[in-house]
Amino acid sequence: MTTFYDKLTELRGIDFAAVFDRRTPAQIERALAKSELQEQDFLALLSPRATDFIEDIAQAAHRATVQNFGRTILLYTPMYLANYCVNHCVYCAFNADNNIERRKLSLVEVESEAQAIAGTGLKHILILTGESRTQSPVSYIKECVSVLKRHFSSISIEIYPLHTEEYAELIAAGVDGLTIYQEVYDEKIYSRLHPGGPKHDYRFRLEAPERAGLAGIRTINIGALLGLGDWRREVFFTGVHALYLQKRFPDVEISVSCPRMRPYLGGYKPEFPASDRDLVQSILALRLFLPRLGITISTRENSKLRDNLLKLGITRMSAGSSTVVGGHTDYKGNNIGQFEIADHRSVAEVQEAVSRQGYKAIFKDWHDLSRLQGVKA
Amino acid sequence: MSDTLKIGGMELESRLFVGTGKFADYRLIPDVIKASKTQVVTVALRRIDFDTPVENILNYVPQNIVIMPNTSGARNAAEAVRIARIAREAGCGNWVKIEIVTDQKYLLPDNFETIKAIEILAKDGFVVLPYMSPDLMAARRMADAGAAAIMPLGAPIGSNRGLKTRELVQILVAEIDLPIIVDAGIGRPSEAAEAMEMGVAAVLVTTAISTADNPALMAEAFGQAVEAGRKAYLAGPGATQQFASASSPLTGFLRSE
């Protein structure tokens, strides 16, 4: 069975520098006129030349998004369950080498966090842990899910990559979505930035969405952390990865995030910073390449930028976020977050801002089929 | 002359059904319903937020309107059946639009799984309206399984491309003794009128209304187009001809015999 790793190996033959440099205005106009874009068109929209057409591209992306999703934005929030980690990712605050307070929520604390978040009206939650099979084993995550099911209609996980049968176990427990970022598709850079721990295994992470797909997950969200590698290539690989997943698992809802490196404890400086303009170009190109794709923007970005991005192809936003373990209840805790948040607005404030842009903030877009009516049984 | 659409024990004056999934503000919904004169709206159970009154879309639909919950998100018959039962338990009535989509790119329905779901839900007392790819054999199976109407797509959901499946839908209109309701793809009132003129029983419109700059005005236009198309169908439009009638007929000499 081939996997996306094989597809990626083929794509590495592309002379990206030449491809991006030689795009002509005609190629960009052709891409804009098409209803079904090919990889070549996607590359054209990501090229430096395409910045001359950014407004035309934005208009097309806006139209495609409204047609496919209406004027709606799904809201969700992350909940950090634990920050124990055995990895050594050089850009992350949870790096095992960092001397920070390590913590794991008890089930009672998970219940309080859930109540605090549910009180804001949110129904979609994303749970996160660092990578530690001893501190945060699958059995612990399952226990947390059983608590969270009482409060939320959709539970997604953003944890270390699992084996197919482990994904199946969590799906049976009530998880319906997977978020896993490859961080950087460039394998050499990946190897350098993930020098130790199980995360050093590039391929096991890359193929995780496929294992979740085989296990029957409902939604998959992937992405590259912009700043770690050349953003044009990274976004290209992200889009092609999403297309691969869409074709292989046609009944799974595929979405992508475009997270940018944020300051954090440790002070890693991105080697390939992506500007606001670069981020916008990335989102627009992804939207036109895959019109049905969900696109997520998190609170890594500030409120002004998020409000402006809303019309350009975004379908999901996080709101009222904290990257601290227990951050939704333990406000005065001195714990360190995974990264700094740039949009500190409450859920109600984000909802209001979405509404001001002429959009509807959606709180519920899935129904837990194991229970009747509301989620508060 | 009374010309009502009879489905599931209801007699409907309006032949326009309206979808609710893409509105920028739920407060638009009452105006859209009023302007379009629709009597049936479809709502995805996955979107119904039962816990928060202001976010509960059902609270924006007037009491006299038939709610047709849909099974959006279902990937197989078992999930569709489960969603239908949850919706009925939650007080959404016994109508259900079966929507089983195993292709997220085009959102095309899975006729095979849909037939299985109809069999179960029709026996369970539901008024079942299946969203389907227009195929005569599948439609016959759906009718045999107990569907109350057949809802073929005109074009992929949200595409606003019009009645691309015209020839196949025409065959369903001719062959299936159930109301045929065109669901998905209708982008303009003129296309809704065209569908009604060819004898479909009703049309369901979502994207074209909810993403218009003025949804209520567009809803009114659709209501009028559906009515006009229906009247034209009942009036019996003249046959269209490819050429003008010849003034010197080729067989004119036979009259002198």
XYZ file of C-alpha atoms in Angstrom:
634
model
C 0.000 0.000 0.000
C 1.463 3.347 -0.980
C 1.053 6.319 1.336
C 1.470 10.046 1.112
C 5.169 9.501 1.779
C 5.475 7.987 -1.711
C 3.630 10.921 -3.259
C 5.893 13.325 -1.396
C 8.965 11.492 -2.647
C 7.782 12.066 -6.233
C 7.158 15.759 -5.601
C 10.668 16.279 -4.291
C 11.840 16.092 -7.904
C 10.241 19.468 -8.626
C 12.724 22.308 -9.083
C 10.732 24.661 -6.864
C 13.019 27.656 -7.230
C 12.650 27.531 -10.997
C 8.934 26.759 -10.935
C 8.126 29.671 -8.625
C 10.393 32.109 -10.483
C 9.124 31.346 -13.944
C 5.374 31.693 -13.422
C 3.911 34.132 -15.978
C 0.898 36.426 -15.576
C -0.918 34.282 -18.150
C -0.470 31.192 -15.983
C -1.965 32.983 -13.010
C -4.907 34.268 -15.028
C -5.497 30.760 -16.351
C -5.488 29.335 -12.829
C -8.017 31.967 -11.781
C -10.335 31.142 -14.668
C -10.415 27.402 -13.978
C -13.085 25.636 -11.950
C -10.807 22.684 -11.126
C -7.172 23.555 -10.426
C -4.218 21.257 -11.045
C -0.967 21.159 -9.079
C 0.621 23.487 -11.637
C -2.104 26.071 -11.041
C -1.647 25.786 -7.284
C 2.076 26.458 -7.715
C 1.242 29.480 -9.878
C -1.010 30.923 -7.161
C 1.752 30.441 -4.594
C 4.436 32.043 -6.770
C 5.871 35.526 -6.167
C 4.280 36.640 -9.452
C 0.794 35.925 -8.044
C 1.163 38.747 -5.529
C 0.464 41.146 -8.426
C -2.983 39.539 -8.669
C -3.688 39.272 -4.967
C -6.974 41.211 -5.053
C -8.374 39.193 -7.979
C -7.341 35.994 -6.225
C -8.957 37.197 -2.992
C -12.249 37.948 -4.759
C -12.299 34.482 -6.324
C -11.438 32.812 -3.010
C -14.173 34.768 -1.229
C -16.772 33.725 -3.818
C -15.729 30.064 -3.628
C -15.930 30.082 0.160
C -19.366 31.699 0.366
C -20.708 29.319 -2.263
C -19.409 26.236 -0.462
C -19.851 27.188 3.184
C -22.187 30.186 3.213
C -21.365 33.076 5.509
C -20.601 30.856 8.459
C -17.573 30.342 10.734
C -17.349 27.397 13.122
C -15.935 28.289 16.554
C -13.972 25.899 18.784
C -11.412 26.113 21.540
C -8.354 24.111 22.561
C -8.099 22.473 25.986
C -4.605 21.446 27.116
C -4.802 18.260 29.179
C -1.091 17.818 29.893
C 2.289 19.237 28.983
C 4.553 16.296 29.801
C 6.707 15.669 26.752
C 9.573 13.414 25.767
C 10.344 15.213 22.517
C 12.973 17.854 21.845
C 11.313 20.056 19.227
C 13.600 23.078 19.180
C 10.751 25.572 18.648
C 8.344 24.358 21.362
C 7.935 25.411 24.984
C 6.956 21.862 26.008
C 10.390 20.558 24.845
C 11.548 17.916 27.348
C 14.714 19.944 27.978
C 12.793 22.998 29.161
C 12.574 23.345 32.892
C 8.891 24.250 33.174
C 6.238 23.153 35.625
C 4.764 19.933 34.227
C 1.173 19.191 34.875
C -1.635 16.873 33.920
C -5.302 17.581 34.587
C -7.140 15.205 36.902
C -10.575 14.101 35.717
C -12.109 16.473 38.246
C -10.098 19.314 36.722
C -11.126 18.213 33.229
C -14.744 18.476 34.393
C -14.217 22.033 35.706
C -12.424 23.114 32.529
C -15.250 21.579 30.485
C -17.864 23.446 32.491
C -15.995 26.732 32.081
C -15.699 26.272 28.318
C -19.250 24.961 27.847
C -20.457 28.040 29.715
C -19.286 30.162 26.767
C -21.605 28.219 24.456
C -18.873 26.321 22.603
C -19.719 22.776 21.511
C -16.571 21.844 19.597
C -13.422 21.176 21.556
C -9.861 20.250 20.644
C -7.913 18.418 23.337
C -4.129 18.516 23.417
C -1.295 16.807 25.216
C 2.458 16.704 24.847
C 3.951 13.371 23.828
C 4.269 11.114 26.828
C 2.878 7.621 26.683
C 3.574 7.193 30.381
C 1.980 10.440 31.613
C -0.760 10.818 28.957
C -1.450 7.308 27.656
C -4.396 6.558 25.373
C -6.288 5.210 28.402
C -5.994 8.641 30.113
C -7.209 10.439 26.991
C -10.154 8.035 26.797
C -11.113 8.849 30.380
C -10.953 12.566 29.603
C -13.139 12.037 26.517
C -15.779 10.285 28.588
C -15.956 13.376 30.827
C -15.946 15.813 27.902
C -18.712 13.981 26.041
C -21.177 15.248 28.618
C -20.458 18.829 27.551
C -19.453 18.879 23.894
C -20.941 17.628 20.634
C -17.601 17.270 18.864
C -14.250 16.252 20.338
C -11.043 16.435 18.322
C -7.593 15.354 19.436
C -4.233 16.993 18.850
C -1.875 14.526 20.481
C 1.113 12.365 19.532
C 0.619 10.105 16.495
C -1.109 6.805 17.255
C -1.449 3.387 15.685
C -4.626 2.598 13.730
C -6.159 0.492 16.496
C -5.501 3.246 19.062
C -7.296 5.761 16.859
C -10.174 3.276 16.575
C -10.270 3.010 20.360
C -10.547 6.780 20.774
C -13.170 7.033 18.026
C -15.228 4.393 19.825
C -14.851 6.471 22.992
C -16.326 9.533 21.267
C -13.528 11.317 19.389
C -14.611 12.439 15.922
C -11.752 14.644 14.733
C -7.978 14.496 14.378
C -5.631 17.460 14.171
C -2.012 16.661 13.483
C 0.499 19.034 11.953
C 3.513 17.671 10.156
C 5.169 20.917 11.366
C 7.545 20.917 8.378
C 7.307 18.727 5.259
C 10.956 19.283 4.366
C 12.417 16.070 5.757
C 15.934 17.428 6.317
C 14.693 20.430 8.268
C 12.287 18.160 10.140
C 15.132 15.942 11.219
C 17.136 18.940 12.460
C 14.248 20.532 14.385
C 13.129 17.253 15.970
C 16.448 15.857 17.115
C 15.185 13.388 19.706
C 12.217 11.496 21.018
C 9.634 9.520 19.049
C 8.734 12.615 17.056
C 12.046 12.255 15.246
C 10.239 9.595 13.168
C 9.089 11.758 10.228
C 7.180 9.047 8.446
C 5.190 7.798 11.439
C 3.867 11.326 11.901
C 3.262 11.968 8.198
C 1.145 8.854 7.844
C -0.873 9.394 11.041
C -3.847 11.009 9.230
C -4.065 7.948 7.005
C -4.129 5.630 10.014
C -6.907 7.734 11.543
C -8.763 7.626 8.223
C -8.532 3.843 8.181
C -9.824 3.792 11.757
C -12.947 5.724 10.661
C -12.313 9.272 11.894
C -14.835 11.873 10.685
C -12.624 14.955 10.264
C -8.893 15.413 9.688
C -7.049 18.717 10.054
C -3.444 18.972 8.895
C -0.926 21.772 8.499
C 2.640 23.027 8.402
C 3.996 25.401 11.006
C 4.843 28.426 8.868
C 8.327 29.672 9.610
C 10.123 26.351 9.866
C 10.612 25.813 6.121
C 10.135 27.798 2.906
C 6.474 28.715 3.208
C 5.612 28.427 -0.497
C 6.816 24.831 -0.605
C 5.322 23.989 2.754
C 1.878 25.292 1.769
C 2.154 23.451 -1.544
C 2.877 20.185 0.285
C 0.042 20.875 2.725
C -2.433 21.351 -0.136
C -1.253 18.265 -1.981
C -1.430 16.283 1.279
C -5.019 17.465 1.800
C -5.906 16.474 -1.765
C -4.317 13.064 -1.237
C -6.390 12.524 1.906
C -9.566 13.765 0.198
C -9.103 11.250 -2.607
C -8.154 8.355 -0.358
C -10.885 9.026 2.221
C -13.677 10.717 0.236
C -16.127 10.579 3.147
C -13.807 12.360 5.608
C -14.020 16.135 6.010
C -10.502 17.420 5.399
C -9.271 20.769 6.639
C -5.972 22.570 7.031
C -4.509 25.147 9.357
C -1.847 27.702 8.545
C -0.266 28.199 11.983
C 2.607 30.676 12.074
C 5.479 30.401 14.516
C 4.774 32.437 17.627
C 7.175 33.582 20.323
C 7.503 31.135 23.200
C 9.827 30.255 26.003
C 13.152 29.327 24.445
C 13.224 32.007 21.797
C 13.583 29.993 18.575
C 13.785 32.415 15.642
C 11.961 31.162 12.531
C 14.416 30.690 9.679
C 11.745 31.341 7.049
C 9.337 33.884 8.514
C 6.012 34.306 6.730
C 4.557 37.832 6.595
C 0.861 38.692 6.800
C 0.857 38.966 3.019
C 2.440 35.511 2.717
C -0.182 34.063 5.070
C -2.973 35.618 3.011
C -1.514 34.286 -0.237
C -1.277 30.824 1.330
C -4.915 30.803 2.450
C -6.174 32.080 -0.906
C -4.190 29.538 -2.902
C -5.409 26.686 -0.675
C -9.017 27.809 -1.037
C -8.901 27.916 -4.841
C -6.966 24.638 -5.098
C -9.474 22.827 -2.846
C -12.813 24.681 -2.775
C -14.407 22.261 -0.280
C -11.477 22.344 2.143
C -12.013 23.547 5.693
C -9.464 26.243 6.627
C -8.726 27.013 10.268
C -7.157 30.119 11.751
C -6.150 30.060 15.403
C -5.533 32.691 18.055
C -1.861 32.622 17.125
C -2.927 35.536 14.911
C -4.106 38.866 16.303
C -7.712 39.999 16.312
C -7.351 42.577 13.545
C -5.725 40.140 11.147
C -8.219 37.387 12.032
C -11.159 39.673 11.359
C -9.707 40.541 7.966
C -8.878 36.933 7.090
C -12.438 35.867 7.784
C -13.665 36.743 4.286
C -10.740 35.188 2.454
C -11.465 31.502 2.846
C -11.517 30.745 6.569
C -14.194 28.328 7.780
C -13.133 27.672 11.402
C -11.671 29.839 14.147
C -10.585 29.120 17.671
C -11.903 31.495 20.326
C -11.351 32.107 24.008
C -8.148 30.087 23.763
C -5.515 29.216 26.323
C -2.388 27.163 25.617
C -1.811 26.533 29.323
C -2.781 23.262 31.012
C -5.851 24.185 33.056
C -5.871 27.648 31.475
C -9.650 27.922 31.247
C -10.101 27.778 35.024
C -6.740 28.420 36.699
C -6.395 32.056 35.659
C -3.671 33.019 38.075
C -1.562 29.947 37.463
C 2.082 30.655 36.661
C 2.206 27.815 34.192
C 3.853 28.328 30.816
C 1.757 28.012 27.662
C 2.869 26.141 24.553
C 3.033 29.413 22.652
C 1.820 32.986 23.028
C -1.706 33.823 22.034
C -2.237 37.014 20.011
C -6.040 37.237 20.079
C -7.179 37.419 23.697
C -10.864 38.114 23.030
C -13.534 36.081 24.770
C -15.814 33.731 22.844
C -18.612 36.330 23.006
C -16.291 39.020 21.655
C -15.177 36.815 18.766
C -18.806 35.938 18.025
C -19.638 39.634 17.949
C -16.689 40.397 15.644
C -17.711 37.593 13.265
C -21.220 39.013 13.203
C -19.909 42.518 12.447
C -18.234 41.081 9.337
C -21.623 39.798 8.169
C -20.997 36.189 9.145
C -22.682 33.723 11.493
C -20.585 32.152 14.212
C -21.567 28.473 14.361
C -21.241 26.744 17.733
C -22.469 23.330 16.752
C -21.765 21.469 13.535
C -21.876 17.886 14.652
C -24.171 15.830 16.831
C -22.862 13.054 19.021
C -24.914 10.132 17.698
C -24.648 8.226 20.946
C -26.947 10.611 22.740
C -30.333 12.138 22.282
C -31.054 15.803 21.735
C -28.761 18.196 23.613
C -25.311 17.275 24.784
C -26.144 17.986 28.418
C -27.883 14.665 28.984
C -58.730 25.005 -8.941
C -57.027 23.403 -6.006
C -53.456 22.467 -6.737
C -51.806 21.325 -3.578
C -48.779 19.150 -3.047
C -49.651 16.164 -0.894
C -46.843 14.595 1.119
C -47.012 12.708 4.380
C -50.592 13.625 5.120
C -49.914 17.329 4.547
C -51.404 19.458 1.794
C -48.964 22.188 0.841
C -49.857 25.309 -1.094
C -46.234 26.256 -1.666
C -43.964 24.145 -3.830
C -40.758 25.801 -2.668
C -38.763 24.161 0.115
C -35.993 26.227 1.723
C -32.677 25.142 3.250
C -31.134 26.906 6.240
C -27.470 25.890 6.363
C -25.767 28.963 4.967
C -27.409 32.030 6.471
C -25.153 34.805 7.782
C -27.681 35.483 10.538
C -30.539 33.310 11.797
C -32.654 36.443 12.208
C -32.995 36.489 8.398
C -34.913 33.214 8.462
C -38.406 34.488 9.418
C -38.285 37.127 6.660
C -37.114 34.585 4.109
C -39.920 32.210 5.041
C -42.497 34.960 4.844
C -41.257 36.378 1.542
C -40.961 32.992 -0.159
C -44.286 31.707 1.248
C -42.549 28.376 1.804
C -44.171 25.888 4.180
C -41.267 23.446 4.507
C -37.747 24.202 5.697
C -34.933 21.736 6.079
C -32.523 21.934 9.017
C -29.434 19.797 9.645
C -29.644 18.068 13.018
C -25.867 18.530 13.347
C -26.454 22.283 13.433
C -29.340 22.352 15.913
C -28.016 23.719 19.198
C -30.632 22.553 21.673
C -28.840 24.016 24.698
C -28.695 27.690 23.745
C -32.044 29.265 22.778
C -30.519 32.164 20.846
C -28.359 29.715 18.856
C -31.159 27.196 18.297
C -32.179 27.606 14.666
C -35.577 26.024 15.384
C -36.508 29.099 17.407
C -36.382 31.183 14.203
C -38.866 28.996 12.302
C -42.548 29.913 12.775
C -44.811 27.289 14.353
C -46.930 26.623 11.253
C -43.931 25.629 9.127
C -43.045 21.965 8.569
C -39.531 21.216 9.824
C -37.785 18.643 7.680
C -34.642 17.634 9.594
C -31.873 16.387 7.340
C -29.180 13.829 8.021
C -26.246 15.943 6.823
C -23.017 14.331 7.997
C -24.346 10.776 7.782
C -21.894 8.514 6.002
C -24.023 5.380 5.924
C -27.582 4.139 6.463
C -27.053 3.397 10.164
C -25.929 6.965 10.896
C -28.808 8.435 8.887
C -31.307 6.277 10.793
C -29.763 7.340 14.093
C -29.893 11.030 13.164
C -33.527 10.744 12.048
C -34.516 9.119 15.333
C -32.650 11.687 17.427
C -34.406 14.479 15.511
C -37.821 12.926 16.069
C -37.121 12.385 19.779
C -36.081 16.015 19.988
C -39.504 17.107 18.768
C -38.693 17.876 15.130
C -41.643 15.859 13.811
C -41.619 12.758 11.624
C -40.389 14.173 8.336
C -36.806 13.460 7.386
C -34.673 14.325 4.413
C -32.136 11.547 4.035
C -28.782 12.916 3.001
C -26.017 10.325 2.972
C -22.830 11.705 1.522
C -19.714 9.612 1.165
C -17.963 12.068 -1.098
C -16.923 15.316 0.506
C -15.603 16.848 -2.694
C -18.810 16.928 -4.736
C -21.210 16.112 -1.895
C -22.934 13.624 -4.176
C -25.405 11.329 -2.397
C -24.897 7.593 -1.946
C -28.004 6.015 -3.475
C -27.214 2.524 -2.153
C -26.996 3.511 1.499
C -29.980 5.819 1.033
C -32.200 2.948 -0.106
C -31.241 0.974 3.022
C -32.081 3.909 5.283
C -35.470 4.459 3.608
C -36.459 0.839 4.221
C -35.827 1.193 7.949
C -37.240 4.683 8.460
C -40.414 4.242 6.380
C -41.301 1.154 8.447
C -40.621 3.214 11.555
C -43.311 5.743 10.641
C -41.184 8.498 9.123
C -42.153 10.574 6.110
C -38.975 9.958 4.161
C -37.678 12.294 1.465
C -34.397 11.026 0.040
C -31.811 13.277 -1.592
C -30.454 11.237 -4.497
C -28.495 11.123 -7.728
C -31.130 10.970 -10.485
C -31.205 7.345 -11.541
C -34.435 5.623 -12.512
C -33.621 2.243 -11.011
C -32.541 3.779 -7.706
C -35.678 5.932 -7.645
C -37.863 2.840 -8.177
C -36.123 1.071 -5.299
C -36.628 4.133 -3.112
C -40.316 4.257 -4.007
C -40.655 0.531 -3.222
C -38.851 1.075 0.087
C -41.496 3.592 1.143
C -40.167 7.033 0.209
C -42.784 9.805 0.312
C -41.100 11.763 -2.474
C -37.885 11.556 -4.501
C -35.399 14.417 -4.396
C -32.922 14.241 -7.273
C -30.141 16.795 -7.477
C -30.117 19.333 -10.298
C -26.363 19.880 -9.915
C -23.914 19.424 -7.015
C -24.920 21.106 -3.720
C -24.037 24.781 -3.597
C -22.929 24.871 -7.223
C -25.732 27.208 -8.432
C -25.285 25.564 -11.821
C -28.936 24.917 -12.568
C -30.696 21.847 -13.857
C -27.718 19.979 -15.273
C -29.486 16.646 -14.774
C -32.550 17.727 -16.737
C -32.868 14.648 -18.968
C -32.600 12.230 -16.046
C -34.996 14.197 -13.848
C -37.473 14.293 -16.744
C -37.412 10.500 -16.813
C -38.163 10.373 -13.074
C -41.085 12.764 -13.542
C -42.479 10.513 -16.257
C -41.917 7.168 -14.547
C -42.166 7.566 -10.776
C -45.580 7.947 -9.162
C -44.281 10.091 -6.323
C -43.620 13.812 -6.110
C -40.239 14.606 -7.675
C -38.531 17.481 -5.883
C -35.376 18.967 -7.352
C -32.909 19.422 -4.513
C -29.545 21.152 -4.972
C -27.997 23.031 -7.831
C -30.804 25.489 -8.602
C -29.040 28.856 -8.702
C -31.623 31.227 -10.159
C -35.385 31.690 -10.066
C -35.522 31.126 -13.836
C -34.021 27.660 -13.302
C -36.592 26.902 -10.623
C -39.336 27.937 -13.053
C -37.800 25.735 -15.740
C -37.846 22.730 -13.410
C -41.449 23.385 -12.423
C -42.503 23.775 -16.070
C -41.253 20.286 -16.818
C -43.506 18.839 -14.141
C -41.446 18.441 -11.005
C -43.591 18.748 -7.884
C -41.395 21.197 -5.971
C -37.858 22.548 -5.669
C -35.586 22.945 -2.658
C -33.288 25.974 -2.606
C -30.570 26.813 -0.078
C -27.401 28.481 -1.355
C -29.037 30.706 -3.964
C -31.243 32.325 -1.325
C -28.982 32.415 1.706
C -25.922 33.789 -0.085
C -27.801 36.464 -2.063
C -27.110 40.065 -1.058
C -30.772 40.355 -0.127
C -31.946 36.871 0.912
C -35.588 37.858 1.552
C -35.932 39.464 -1.863
C -34.329 36.454 -3.531
C -36.644 34.184 -1.549
C -39.647 36.125 -2.846
C -38.316 35.836 -6.413
C -37.954 32.072 -6.006
C -41.448 31.790 -4.574
C -42.883 33.611 -7.565
C -40.800 31.666 -10.080
C -41.908 28.339 -8.621
C -45.521 29.466 -8.754
C -45.160 30.717 -12.335
C -43.451 27.513 -13.426
C -46.169 25.418 -11.812
C -48.943 27.413 -13.493
C -47.207 27.077 -16.854
C -47.012 23.313 -16.350
C -50.713 23.122 -15.467
C -51.648 25.356 -18.386
C -50.003 22.933 -20.810
C -47.390 24.856 -22.746
C -47.425 24.526 -26.525
C -44.968 22.121 -28.075
C -41.713 23.715 -29.072
C -40.622 23.276 -32.669
C -37.222 23.407 -34.192
C -38.460 24.931 -37.481
C -41.249 27.268 -38.505
C -44.423 25.594 -39.902
C -44.092 25.382 -43.653
C -46.694 27.378 -45.591
C -46.508 24.912 -48.461
C -46.858 21.576 -46.715
C -45.216 18.635 -48.354
C -48.372 16.545 -48.018
C -50.825 19.289 -49.085
C -51.652 17.465 -52.299
C -53.312 14.666 -50.306
C -56.190 16.934 -49.297
C -57.522 17.066 -52.826
C -58.156 13.346 -52.905
